[in-house]
Amino acid sequence: MIDLRNYGYTEQYQTEEMPEGCIPGRVTEVHRELFKVITEFGECNARMKGSFYNKADTAEDFPAVGDFVILRYNEIGDSQITKICPRRSKFSRPDYSGHAAGYVKTILEQVVAANFDYVFILASLNYDFNINRILRYITVAWESGGTPVVLLTKADLVEDYTEQLRLIREQAIGVEVYAVSAKSKEGLKQLERFMTSQNTVVFLGSSGVGKSTLVNALAGDDIMEVNQIRQDDSKGRHTTTHRQLILLNNGVMVIDTPGMRELGMWDVEEGLGDTFSDIAELSNQCRFSDCTHRNEPGCAIQAAIADHTLEGSRWKNYLQLKGEARFTEDKSAYLREKREFFKKLEKANRTKQKVGVISDGVR
Ligand code: GDP
Ligand code: ZN
């Protein structure tokens, strides 16, 4: 028998009444309609109860990696997920995939990770050190309900990083910062206090900062593919089928999902708005608020291109970058909603964090 407490199922999640024949579990993998869930009987396949699809108002109502769920357990076939326990923390992104699109009335956000304790924010010391990006990740982390910890990676590649440490400590008050190297193992010992039993950790950071290498170093095992391999086949990267929630030997759990890897894209998207404010302004002047700027009457963008106030090349450039950032047509609406949503969440979390300081003793 597996003790689900080892998977972080502590009292705070045990608020749901357990119906006859049901058991709790934690989602370790999310596929299109199939979920892998760890239970006291081991890992099982599970599907959602049919009525879920009718009731769900947003994709948020669907289980995510890390969710604690209540299952109608089936020994011989797929178990059925009947309920998601309230989340303590979560990361979401806009749902581009149309996952469950046929069922869900409005897809606002898709939760890509849930119920983590610490958010390790990775930035590499040797390349493209960007304090603003780190600060934005910290905001995202606080908003998620987790506790951010900044890790400056590849410390073996630089002689001196006191300035970077100082800068972050000065600007991100109350956030712990460590310089680490997966290669020389420098600084890894300091992370042990986060890497303890029942804790769940997620890793944020741009591609190439060393997330996989660090997870492997902390796990003492090659459980993640390192970038060299992925670079050969960048398409394969998002479809790797490795476990999305992993229990390491030291008892800590790590969540790493394809969706998490895209969280960093928010930066790019919001940054685009600054760089192309003229285009943003123009599109506000289109006759139709949902103008796609292709051939609608009254399109301010097409008009500006026609009279050369907007260079066609600049527009092309924008479209290309936009594509890379996976900008959606309703991006601004999404961002507005996201901000409002997070504001609410932040408020809720502030209350919770106050409680957390007293009870958890770590912070
Ligand atoms: P990810 O995309 O964030 O998961 O990054 P990876 O873990 O795949 O690492 C990207 C590259 O950085 C690989 O070539 C790693 O070997 C290298 N790398 C990762 N950590 C370190 C480190 O601590 N020191 C050095 N020198 N290189 C590292
Ligand atoms: Zn237009």
mmCIF file of C-alpha atoms and ligand atoms in Angstrom:
data_model
loop_
_atom_site.group_PDB
_atom_site.id
_atom_site.type_symbol
_atom_site.label_atom_id
_atom_site.label_comp_id
_atom_site.label_asym_id
_atom_site.label_seq_id
_atom_site.Cartn_x
_atom_site.Cartn_y
_atom_site.Cartn_z
ATOM 1 C CA MET A 1 0.000 0.000 0.000
ATOM 2 C CA ILE A 2 1.176 3.466 -0.827
ATOM 3 C CA ASP A 3 0.868 6.170 1.789
ATOM 4 C CA LEU A 4 -0.605 9.092 -0.111
ATOM 5 C CA ARG A 5 0.844 11.462 2.470
ATOM 6 C CA ASN A 6 4.181 10.793 0.827
ATOM 7 C CA TYR A 7 2.607 12.396 -2.213
ATOM 8 C CA GLY A 8 1.700 15.466 -0.221
ATOM 9 C CA TYR A 9 -1.829 14.469 0.687
ATOM 10 C CA THR A 10 -1.829 16.279 4.007
ATOM 11 C CA GLU A 11 -4.758 17.327 6.189
ATOM 12 C CA GLN A 12 -5.288 20.561 4.329
ATOM 13 C CA TYR A 13 -6.527 18.631 1.307
ATOM 14 C CA GLN A 14 -8.622 16.186 3.248
ATOM 15 C CA THR A 15 -11.610 18.462 3.449
ATOM 16 C CA GLU A 16 -13.827 16.545 1.059
ATOM 17 C CA GLU A 17 -16.292 14.003 2.257
ATOM 18 C CA MET A 18 -15.245 10.604 0.911
ATOM 19 C CA PRO A 19 -18.233 8.914 -0.709
ATOM 20 C CA GLU A 20 -18.669 5.170 -0.427
ATOM 21 C CA GLY A 21 -16.316 3.332 -2.780
ATOM 22 C CA CYS A 22 -14.161 6.386 -3.397
ATOM 23 C CA ILE A 23 -10.520 7.011 -2.593
ATOM 24 C CA PRO A 24 -8.234 10.037 -2.877
ATOM 25 C CA GLY A 25 -5.439 10.262 -5.389
ATOM 26 C CA ARG A 26 -2.984 12.696 -6.942
ATOM 27 C CA VAL A 27 -2.780 13.346 -10.665
ATOM 28 C CA THR A 28 0.671 12.499 -11.990
ATOM 29 C CA GLU A 29 0.018 12.771 -15.713
ATOM 30 C CA VAL A 30 -2.529 14.483 -17.908
ATOM 31 C CA HIS A 31 -3.224 13.283 -21.395
ATOM 32 C CA ARG A 32 -6.051 14.297 -23.627
ATOM 33 C CA GLU A 33 -8.787 12.486 -21.822
ATOM 34 C CA LEU A 34 -6.846 10.050 -19.740
ATOM 35 C CA PHE A 35 -5.240 10.825 -16.419
ATOM 36 C CA LYS A 36 -2.709 8.912 -14.416
ATOM 37 C CA VAL A 37 -3.435 9.073 -10.746
ATOM 38 C CA ILE A 38 -1.402 7.748 -7.847
ATOM 39 C CA THR A 39 -3.505 6.149 -5.129
ATOM 40 C CA GLU A 40 -2.951 3.918 -2.150
ATOM 41 C CA PHE A 41 -3.178 1.013 -4.609
ATOM 42 C CA GLY A 42 -0.532 2.414 -6.919
ATOM 43 C CA GLU A 43 -0.848 4.329 -10.137
ATOM 44 C CA CYS A 44 -4.054 3.889 -12.097
ATOM 45 C CA ASN A 45 -5.659 5.231 -15.231
ATOM 46 C CA ALA A 46 -8.597 7.500 -14.690
ATOM 47 C CA ARG A 47 -11.147 9.404 -16.696
ATOM 48 C CA MET A 48 -13.494 12.166 -15.838
ATOM 49 C CA LYS A 49 -17.030 11.519 -14.861
ATOM 50 C CA GLY A 50 -19.272 12.264 -17.850
ATOM 51 C CA SER A 51 -21.278 14.987 -16.146
ATOM 52 C CA PHE A 52 -18.061 16.913 -15.563
ATOM 53 C CA TYR A 53 -18.060 17.960 -19.186
ATOM 54 C CA ASN A 54 -21.507 19.477 -18.964
ATOM 55 C CA LYS A 55 -20.910 21.296 -15.750
ATOM 56 C CA ALA A 56 -17.441 22.626 -16.426
ATOM 57 C CA ASP A 57 -17.535 26.352 -17.089
ATOM 58 C CA THR A 58 -13.866 26.757 -17.800
ATOM 59 C CA ALA A 59 -10.918 24.551 -18.522
ATOM 60 C CA GLU A 60 -9.886 25.400 -15.005
ATOM 61 C CA ASP A 61 -12.367 22.830 -13.829
ATOM 62 C CA PHE A 62 -10.334 20.030 -15.395
ATOM 63 C CA PRO A 63 -7.756 18.113 -13.417
ATOM 64 C CA ALA A 64 -4.155 19.226 -13.749
ATOM 65 C CA VAL A 65 -0.888 17.592 -12.818
ATOM 66 C CA GLY A 66 -0.570 17.821 -9.055
ATOM 67 C CA ASP A 67 -4.279 17.943 -8.361
ATOM 68 C CA PHE A 68 -5.680 15.908 -5.532
ATOM 69 C CA VAL A 69 -8.804 14.195 -6.753
ATOM 70 C CA ILE A 70 -11.474 11.864 -5.527
ATOM 71 C CA LEU A 71 -11.769 8.690 -7.505
ATOM 72 C CA ARG A 72 -14.325 6.000 -7.874
ATOM 73 C CA TYR A 73 -11.706 3.297 -7.925
ATOM 74 C CA ASN A 74 -11.920 0.518 -10.469
ATOM 75 C CA GLU A 75 -9.619 -2.405 -9.949
ATOM 76 C CA ILE A 76 -9.919 -3.823 -13.437
ATOM 77 C CA GLY A 77 -10.535 -0.807 -15.675
ATOM 78 C CA ASP A 78 -10.249 2.965 -15.698
ATOM 79 C CA SER A 79 -11.176 4.666 -12.468
ATOM 80 C CA GLN A 80 -13.446 7.668 -12.514
ATOM 81 C CA ILE A 81 -12.535 11.108 -11.229
ATOM 82 C CA THR A 82 -15.534 12.545 -9.458
ATOM 83 C CA LYS A 83 -14.067 15.606 -7.820
ATOM 84 C CA ILE A 84 -11.033 17.896 -7.699
ATOM 85 C CA CYS A 85 -9.971 18.981 -4.214
ATOM 86 C CA PRO A 86 -9.559 22.751 -3.769
ATOM 87 C CA ARG A 87 -6.136 23.832 -5.023
ATOM 88 C CA ARG A 88 -3.601 25.416 -2.770
ATOM 89 C CA SER A 89 -1.569 26.814 -5.628
ATOM 90 C CA LYS A 90 -1.662 26.667 -9.397
ATOM 91 C CA PHE A 91 -0.192 27.829 -12.655
ATOM 92 C CA SER A 92 -2.434 28.426 -15.603
ATOM 93 C CA ARG A 93 -2.047 29.478 -19.167
ATOM 94 C CA PRO A 94 -4.538 30.359 -21.846
ATOM 95 C CA ASP A 95 -5.866 27.257 -23.483
ATOM 96 C CA TYR A 96 -4.779 27.362 -27.116
ATOM 97 C CA SER A 97 -5.078 23.678 -27.709
ATOM 98 C CA GLY A 98 -8.823 23.477 -27.726
ATOM 99 C CA HIS A 99 -8.468 20.741 -25.158
ATOM 100 C CA ALA A 100 -11.973 19.642 -24.358
ATOM 101 C CA ALA A 101 -13.174 22.556 -26.479
ATOM 102 C CA GLY A 102 -16.314 20.769 -27.469
ATOM 103 C CA TYR A 103 -17.417 20.502 -23.903
ATOM 104 C CA VAL A 104 -16.273 23.627 -22.198
ATOM 105 C CA LYS A 105 -18.327 26.754 -22.617
ATOM 106 C CA THR A 106 -15.638 29.355 -22.145
ATOM 107 C CA ILE A 107 -12.010 28.406 -22.092
ATOM 108 C CA LEU A 108 -10.201 31.043 -20.171
ATOM 109 C CA GLU A 109 -7.342 29.252 -18.672
ATOM 110 C CA GLN A 110 -5.883 25.846 -18.430
ATOM 111 C CA VAL A 111 -4.256 24.859 -15.187
ATOM 112 C CA VAL A 112 -0.893 23.272 -15.948
ATOM 113 C CA ALA A 113 0.316 22.508 -12.434
ATOM 114 C CA ALA A 114 -1.340 22.481 -9.053
ATOM 115 C CA ASN A 115 -0.591 22.188 -5.362
ATOM 116 C CA PHE A 116 3.103 22.940 -5.384
ATOM 117 C CA ASP A 117 4.866 24.502 -2.410
ATOM 118 C CA TYR A 118 7.957 26.064 -3.941
ATOM 119 C CA VAL A 119 8.540 27.673 -7.293
ATOM 120 C CA PHE A 120 12.184 27.455 -8.263
ATOM 121 C CA ILE A 121 12.884 30.320 -10.640
ATOM 122 C CA LEU A 122 15.963 29.597 -12.687
ATOM 123 C CA ALA A 123 18.106 32.150 -14.465
ATOM 124 C CA SER A 124 21.543 31.373 -15.780
ATOM 125 C CA LEU A 125 24.488 33.431 -14.603
ATOM 126 C CA ASN A 126 26.503 33.109 -17.764
ATOM 127 C CA TYR A 127 24.004 34.307 -20.314
ATOM 128 C CA ASP A 128 21.319 36.943 -20.658
ATOM 129 C CA PHE A 129 20.923 37.799 -16.997
ATOM 130 C CA ASN A 130 17.756 39.873 -16.865
ATOM 131 C CA ILE A 131 16.584 41.188 -13.515
ATOM 132 C CA ASN A 132 13.190 42.275 -14.862
ATOM 133 C CA ARG A 133 12.435 38.836 -16.168
ATOM 134 C CA ILE A 134 13.333 37.364 -12.798
ATOM 135 C CA LEU A 135 11.110 39.877 -11.032
ATOM 136 C CA ARG A 136 8.231 39.002 -13.326
ATOM 137 C CA TYR A 137 8.686 35.322 -12.610
ATOM 138 C CA ILE A 138 8.645 36.151 -8.913
ATOM 139 C CA THR A 139 5.331 37.951 -9.346
ATOM 140 C CA VAL A 140 3.910 35.024 -11.269
ATOM 141 C CA ALA A 141 5.126 32.704 -8.526
ATOM 142 C CA TRP A 142 3.545 34.714 -5.704
ATOM 143 C CA GLU A 143 0.347 34.920 -7.696
ATOM 144 C CA SER A 144 0.319 31.166 -8.088
ATOM 145 C CA GLY A 145 0.160 30.604 -4.354
ATOM 146 C CA GLY A 146 3.607 29.002 -4.182
ATOM 147 C CA THR A 147 6.747 30.413 -2.579
ATOM 148 C CA PRO A 148 9.376 31.624 -5.050
ATOM 149 C CA VAL A 149 13.035 30.720 -4.648
ATOM 150 C CA VAL A 150 15.484 32.179 -7.156
ATOM 151 C CA LEU A 151 18.257 29.936 -8.397
ATOM 152 C CA LEU A 152 21.070 31.447 -10.417
ATOM 153 C CA THR A 153 22.350 28.531 -12.429
ATOM 154 C CA LYS A 154 25.662 27.550 -14.009
ATOM 155 C CA ALA A 155 27.656 29.223 -11.257
ATOM 156 C CA ASP A 156 30.659 27.191 -12.428
ATOM 157 C CA LEU A 157 30.812 29.320 -15.565
ATOM 158 C CA VAL A 158 31.311 32.691 -13.883
ATOM 159 C CA GLU A 159 34.016 33.970 -11.578
ATOM 160 C CA ASP A 160 31.944 36.313 -9.527
ATOM 161 C CA TYR A 161 28.217 36.602 -9.080
ATOM 162 C CA THR A 162 28.016 38.805 -5.982
ATOM 163 C CA GLU A 163 26.558 41.635 -8.045
ATOM 164 C CA GLN A 164 23.686 39.516 -9.387
ATOM 165 C CA LEU A 165 22.925 38.168 -5.933
ATOM 166 C CA ARG A 166 22.948 41.665 -4.505
ATOM 167 C CA LEU A 167 20.670 42.999 -7.225
ATOM 168 C CA ILE A 168 18.041 40.339 -6.648
ATOM 169 C CA ARG A 169 18.227 40.536 -2.868
ATOM 170 C CA GLU A 170 17.765 44.274 -3.100
ATOM 171 C CA GLN A 171 14.793 44.139 -5.463
ATOM 172 C CA ALA A 172 13.050 40.979 -4.382
ATOM 173 C CA ILE A 173 12.823 41.421 -0.673
ATOM 174 C CA GLY A 174 11.947 38.309 1.228
ATOM 175 C CA VAL A 175 12.755 35.981 -1.648
ATOM 176 C CA GLU A 176 15.613 33.568 -1.155
ATOM 177 C CA VAL A 177 18.329 33.553 -3.788
ATOM 178 C CA TYR A 178 21.027 30.968 -4.354
ATOM 179 C CA ALA A 179 23.759 30.532 -6.895
ATOM 180 C CA VAL A 180 24.019 26.904 -7.920
ATOM 181 C CA SER A 181 25.777 24.677 -10.362
ATOM 182 C CA ALA A 182 24.482 21.318 -11.417
ATOM 183 C CA LYS A 183 27.923 20.625 -12.796
ATOM 184 C CA SER A 184 30.179 21.410 -9.845
ATOM 185 C CA LYS A 185 27.331 20.766 -7.347
ATOM 186 C CA GLU A 186 28.058 24.130 -5.823
ATOM 187 C CA GLY A 187 25.156 25.451 -3.767
ATOM 188 C CA LEU A 188 23.021 22.346 -4.093
ATOM 189 C CA LYS A 189 23.275 21.570 -0.420
ATOM 190 C CA GLN A 190 21.435 24.801 0.393
ATOM 191 C CA LEU A 191 18.420 23.533 -1.509
ATOM 192 C CA GLU A 192 17.999 20.501 0.683
ATOM 193 C CA ARG A 193 15.735 22.329 3.065
ATOM 194 C CA PHE A 194 13.183 22.796 0.299
ATOM 195 C CA MET A 195 13.632 19.316 -1.036
ATOM 196 C CA THR A 196 11.955 17.477 1.764
ATOM 197 C CA SER A 197 9.266 14.886 2.048
ATOM 198 C CA GLN A 198 5.690 15.931 1.175
ATOM 199 C CA ASN A 199 6.864 19.065 -0.605
ATOM 200 C CA THR A 200 6.183 19.689 -4.267
ATOM 201 C CA VAL A 201 8.482 21.882 -6.311
ATOM 202 C CA VAL A 202 8.082 23.331 -9.789
ATOM 203 C CA PHE A 203 10.807 24.764 -11.980
ATOM 204 C CA LEU A 204 10.353 27.935 -14.015
ATOM 205 C CA GLY A 205 12.790 29.496 -16.414
ATOM 206 C CA SER A 206 13.600 29.989 -20.061
ATOM 207 C CA SER A 207 14.679 27.073 -22.138
ATOM 208 C CA GLY A 208 18.356 26.294 -21.674
ATOM 209 C CA VAL A 209 18.797 27.712 -18.171
ATOM 210 C CA GLY A 210 19.403 24.223 -16.861
ATOM 211 C CA LYS A 211 16.104 23.052 -15.407
ATOM 212 C CA SER A 212 16.426 19.452 -16.482
ATOM 213 C CA THR A 213 20.077 19.228 -15.514
ATOM 214 C CA LEU A 214 19.301 20.602 -12.075
ATOM 215 C CA VAL A 215 16.405 18.213 -11.510
ATOM 216 C CA ASN A 216 18.703 15.357 -12.468
ATOM 217 C CA ALA A 217 21.436 16.609 -10.150
ATOM 218 C CA LEU A 218 19.004 16.956 -7.271
ATOM 219 C CA ALA A 219 17.482 13.581 -8.004
ATOM 220 C CA GLY A 220 20.894 11.974 -8.363
ATOM 221 C CA ASP A 221 19.471 10.326 -11.421
ATOM 222 C CA ASP A 222 18.842 11.093 -15.095
ATOM 223 C CA ILE A 223 15.137 11.514 -15.027
ATOM 224 C CA MET A 224 14.939 14.502 -17.334
ATOM 225 C CA GLU A 225 16.125 14.849 -20.863
ATOM 226 C CA VAL A 226 18.736 17.526 -21.132
ATOM 227 C CA ASN A 227 18.457 20.141 -23.848
ATOM 228 C CA GLN A 228 21.123 18.784 -26.193
ATOM 229 C CA ILE A 229 18.872 15.898 -26.969
ATOM 230 C CA ARG A 230 15.794 18.000 -27.345
ATOM 231 C CA GLN A 231 17.457 20.514 -29.604
ATOM 232 C CA ASP A 232 17.853 17.893 -32.328
ATOM 233 C CA ASP A 233 14.142 17.462 -32.428
ATOM 234 C CA SER A 234 12.506 20.534 -31.067
ATOM 235 C CA LYS A 235 9.112 19.265 -32.122
ATOM 236 C CA GLY A 236 9.458 16.205 -29.992
ATOM 237 C CA ARG A 237 10.092 18.355 -27.009
ATOM 238 C CA HIS A 238 6.540 19.114 -26.105
ATOM 239 C CA THR A 239 5.389 15.606 -26.651
ATOM 240 C CA THR A 240 7.829 13.801 -24.401
ATOM 241 C CA THR A 241 5.869 11.356 -22.368
ATOM 242 C CA HIS A 242 7.940 11.275 -19.241
ATOM 243 C CA ARG A 243 6.145 11.387 -15.974
ATOM 244 C CA GLN A 244 4.903 14.869 -15.172
ATOM 245 C CA LEU A 245 4.921 14.550 -11.405
ATOM 246 C CA ILE A 246 7.917 12.691 -10.065
ATOM 247 C CA LEU A 247 8.646 11.542 -6.557
ATOM 248 C CA LEU A 248 12.384 11.732 -5.943
ATOM 249 C CA ASN A 249 14.270 9.478 -3.568
ATOM 250 C CA ASN A 250 14.581 12.252 -1.014
ATOM 251 C CA GLY A 251 10.804 12.425 -0.800
ATOM 252 C CA VAL A 252 10.270 15.662 -2.696
ATOM 253 C CA MET A 253 8.009 15.811 -5.727
ATOM 254 C CA VAL A 254 8.845 17.676 -8.886
ATOM 255 C CA ILE A 255 6.258 18.800 -11.397
ATOM 256 C CA ASP A 256 7.430 19.315 -14.941
ATOM 257 C CA THR A 257 4.807 19.529 -17.648
ATOM 258 C CA PRO A 258 4.933 20.759 -21.226
ATOM 259 C CA GLY A 259 2.541 23.543 -20.207
ATOM 260 C CA MET A 260 4.960 24.739 -17.542
ATOM 261 C CA ARG A 261 7.624 25.202 -20.148
ATOM 262 C CA GLU A 262 5.407 27.622 -21.967
ATOM 263 C CA LEU A 263 4.765 29.794 -18.939
ATOM 264 C CA GLY A 264 7.859 31.784 -19.764
ATOM 265 C CA MET A 265 6.180 32.859 -22.966
ATOM 266 C CA TRP A 266 4.019 35.295 -21.071
ATOM 267 C CA ASP A 267 7.062 37.497 -20.818
ATOM 268 C CA VAL A 268 7.506 37.517 -24.525
ATOM 269 C CA GLU A 269 3.871 38.275 -25.116
ATOM 270 C CA GLU A 270 3.633 41.124 -22.689
ATOM 271 C CA GLY A 271 6.955 42.415 -23.898
ATOM 272 C CA LEU A 272 5.627 42.444 -27.442
ATOM 273 C CA GLY A 273 2.953 44.895 -26.396
ATOM 274 C CA ASP A 274 5.642 47.383 -25.380
ATOM 275 C CA THR A 275 7.750 46.967 -28.475
ATOM 276 C CA PHE A 276 4.797 47.265 -30.816
ATOM 277 C CA SER A 277 2.659 49.792 -28.990
ATOM 278 C CA ASP A 278 1.927 51.570 -32.305
ATOM 279 C CA ILE A 279 0.361 48.382 -33.632
ATOM 280 C CA ALA A 280 -1.582 47.831 -30.448
ATOM 281 C CA GLU A 281 -2.888 51.372 -30.708
ATOM 282 C CA LEU A 282 -3.865 50.985 -34.352
ATOM 283 C CA SER A 283 -5.744 47.772 -33.735
ATOM 284 C CA ASN A 284 -7.824 49.588 -31.141
ATOM 285 C CA GLN A 285 -9.036 51.823 -33.958
ATOM 286 C CA CYS A 286 -10.313 49.023 -36.185
ATOM 287 C CA ARG A 287 -14.062 49.165 -36.728
ATOM 288 C CA PHE A 288 -14.568 45.670 -35.384
ATOM 289 C CA SER A 289 -13.136 44.875 -32.005
ATOM 290 C CA ASP A 290 -12.446 41.320 -33.151
ATOM 291 C CA CYS A 291 -10.770 42.480 -36.384
ATOM 292 C CA THR A 292 -8.238 39.954 -37.678
ATOM 293 C CA HIS A 293 -6.609 42.709 -39.797
ATOM 294 C CA ARG A 294 -6.857 40.688 -42.961
ATOM 295 C CA ASN A 295 -9.675 42.066 -45.040
ATOM 296 C CA GLU A 296 -12.301 43.513 -42.727
ATOM 297 C CA PRO A 297 -13.792 46.883 -43.655
ATOM 298 C CA GLY A 298 -12.564 49.689 -41.455
ATOM 299 C CA CYS A 299 -9.318 47.909 -40.521
ATOM 300 C CA ALA A 300 -6.927 50.540 -39.197
ATOM 301 C CA ILE A 301 -3.906 48.305 -39.674
ATOM 302 C CA GLN A 302 -4.534 47.676 -43.356
ATOM 303 C CA ALA A 303 -5.273 51.390 -43.819
ATOM 304 C CA ALA A 304 -1.990 52.317 -42.132
ATOM 305 C CA ILE A 305 -0.072 49.880 -44.302
ATOM 306 C CA ALA A 306 -1.764 51.314 -47.400
ATOM 307 C CA ASP A 307 -0.757 54.884 -46.585
ATOM 308 C CA HIS A 308 2.676 53.818 -45.295
ATOM 309 C CA THR A 309 2.222 55.098 -41.757
ATOM 310 C CA LEU A 310 2.890 51.472 -40.853
ATOM 311 C CA GLU A 311 5.644 49.695 -42.755
ATOM 312 C CA GLY A 312 4.497 46.422 -44.216
ATOM 313 C CA SER A 313 7.760 44.863 -43.063
ATOM 314 C CA ARG A 314 7.125 45.969 -39.518
ATOM 315 C CA TRP A 315 3.693 44.374 -39.610
ATOM 316 C CA LYS A 316 5.180 41.141 -40.971
ATOM 317 C CA ASN A 317 7.812 41.235 -38.284
ATOM 318 C CA TYR A 318 5.158 41.623 -35.658
ATOM 319 C CA LEU A 319 3.100 38.751 -37.027
ATOM 320 C CA GLN A 320 6.120 36.532 -37.001
ATOM 321 C CA LEU A 321 7.071 37.359 -33.434
ATOM 322 C CA LYS A 322 3.473 37.066 -32.468
ATOM 323 C CA GLY A 323 3.406 33.583 -33.894
ATOM 324 C CA GLU A 324 6.454 32.638 -31.909
ATOM 325 C CA ALA A 325 4.925 33.954 -28.762
ATOM 326 C CA ARG A 326 1.740 32.065 -29.567
ATOM 327 C CA PHE A 327 -0.176 35.252 -29.401
ATOM 328 C CA THR A 328 -3.860 34.665 -29.790
ATOM 329 C CA GLU A 329 -6.370 36.993 -31.366
ATOM 330 C CA ASP A 330 -7.955 37.691 -28.020
ATOM 331 C CA LYS A 331 -4.668 38.093 -26.244
ATOM 332 C CA SER A 332 -5.410 41.463 -24.700
ATOM 333 C CA ALA A 333 -8.743 40.253 -23.409
ATOM 334 C CA TYR A 334 -7.020 37.255 -21.955
ATOM 335 C CA LEU A 335 -4.349 39.350 -20.282
ATOM 336 C CA ARG A 336 -6.941 41.671 -18.832
ATOM 337 C CA GLU A 337 -8.829 38.748 -17.404
ATOM 338 C CA LYS A 338 -5.660 37.131 -16.192
ATOM 339 C CA ARG A 339 -4.689 40.273 -14.336
ATOM 340 C CA GLU A 340 -8.067 40.550 -12.679
ATOM 341 C CA PHE A 341 -8.070 36.904 -11.857
ATOM 342 C CA PHE A 342 -4.623 37.088 -10.319
ATOM 343 C CA LYS A 343 -5.475 40.193 -8.381
ATOM 344 C CA LYS A 344 -8.210 38.262 -6.676
ATOM 345 C CA LEU A 345 -5.929 35.323 -6.155
ATOM 346 C CA GLU A 346 -3.218 37.519 -4.753
ATOM 347 C CA LYS A 347 -5.589 38.939 -2.224
ATOM 348 C CA ALA A 348 -6.627 35.464 -1.183
ATOM 349 C CA ASN A 349 -3.022 34.384 -0.999
ATOM 350 C CA ARG A 350 -1.953 37.297 1.111
ATOM 351 C CA THR A 351 -4.377 36.169 3.739
ATOM 352 C CA LYS A 352 -3.158 32.633 3.382
ATOM 353 C CA GLN A 353 0.523 33.550 3.455
ATOM 354 C CA LYS A 354 0.056 35.328 6.732
ATOM 355 C CA VAL A 355 -1.277 32.128 8.155
ATOM 356 C CA GLY A 356 1.500 30.180 6.432
ATOM 357 C CA VAL A 357 4.244 32.174 8.145
ATOM 358 C CA ILE A 358 3.059 31.110 11.522
ATOM 359 C CA SER A 359 2.168 27.523 10.850
ATOM 360 C CA ASP A 360 4.832 26.348 8.480
ATOM 361 C CA GLY A 361 7.910 27.591 10.250
ATOM 362 C CA VAL A 362 10.004 27.515 7.090
ATOM 363 C CA ARG A 363 9.560 31.071 6.006
HETATM 364 P P1 GDP B 1 16.484 23.387 -19.650
HETATM 365 O O1 GDP B 1 16.058 23.672 -21.053
HETATM 366 O O2 GDP B 1 16.218 24.541 -18.764
HETATM 367 O O3 GDP B 1 15.915 22.111 -19.111
HETATM 368 O O4 GDP B 1 18.082 23.249 -19.682
HETATM 369 P P2 GDP B 1 18.974 21.928 -19.691
HETATM 370 O O5 GDP B 1 18.982 21.299 -18.369
HETATM 371 O O6 GDP B 1 18.517 21.088 -20.825
HETATM 372 O O7 GDP B 1 20.442 22.526 -19.931
HETATM 373 C C1 GDP B 1 20.783 23.323 -21.041
HETATM 374 C C2 GDP B 1 22.290 23.295 -21.248
HETATM 375 O O8 GDP B 1 22.955 23.878 -20.144
HETATM 376 C C3 GDP B 1 22.843 21.896 -21.367
HETATM 377 O O9 GDP B 1 23.841 21.910 -22.352
HETATM 378 C C4 GDP B 1 23.453 21.622 -20.014
HETATM 379 O O10 GDP B 1 24.520 20.706 -20.061
HETATM 380 C C5 GDP B 1 23.941 22.984 -19.605
HETATM 381 N N1 GDP B 1 23.978 23.138 -18.136
HETATM 382 C C6 GDP B 1 22.967 22.928 -17.274
HETATM 383 N N2 GDP B 1 23.347 23.161 -15.993
HETATM 384 C C7 GDP B 1 24.641 23.534 -16.051
HETATM 385 C C8 GDP B 1 25.621 23.925 -15.045
HETATM 386 O O11 GDP B 1 25.384 23.971 -13.849
HETATM 387 N N3 GDP B 1 26.859 24.262 -15.488
HETATM 388 C C9 GDP B 1 27.182 24.232 -16.817
HETATM 389 N N4 GDP B 1 28.416 24.578 -17.159
HETATM 390 N N5 GDP B 1 26.293 23.881 -17.773
HETATM 391 C C10 GDP B 1 25.050 23.528 -17.408
HETATM 392 ZN ZN ZN B 2 -7.947 45.525 -38.213
#
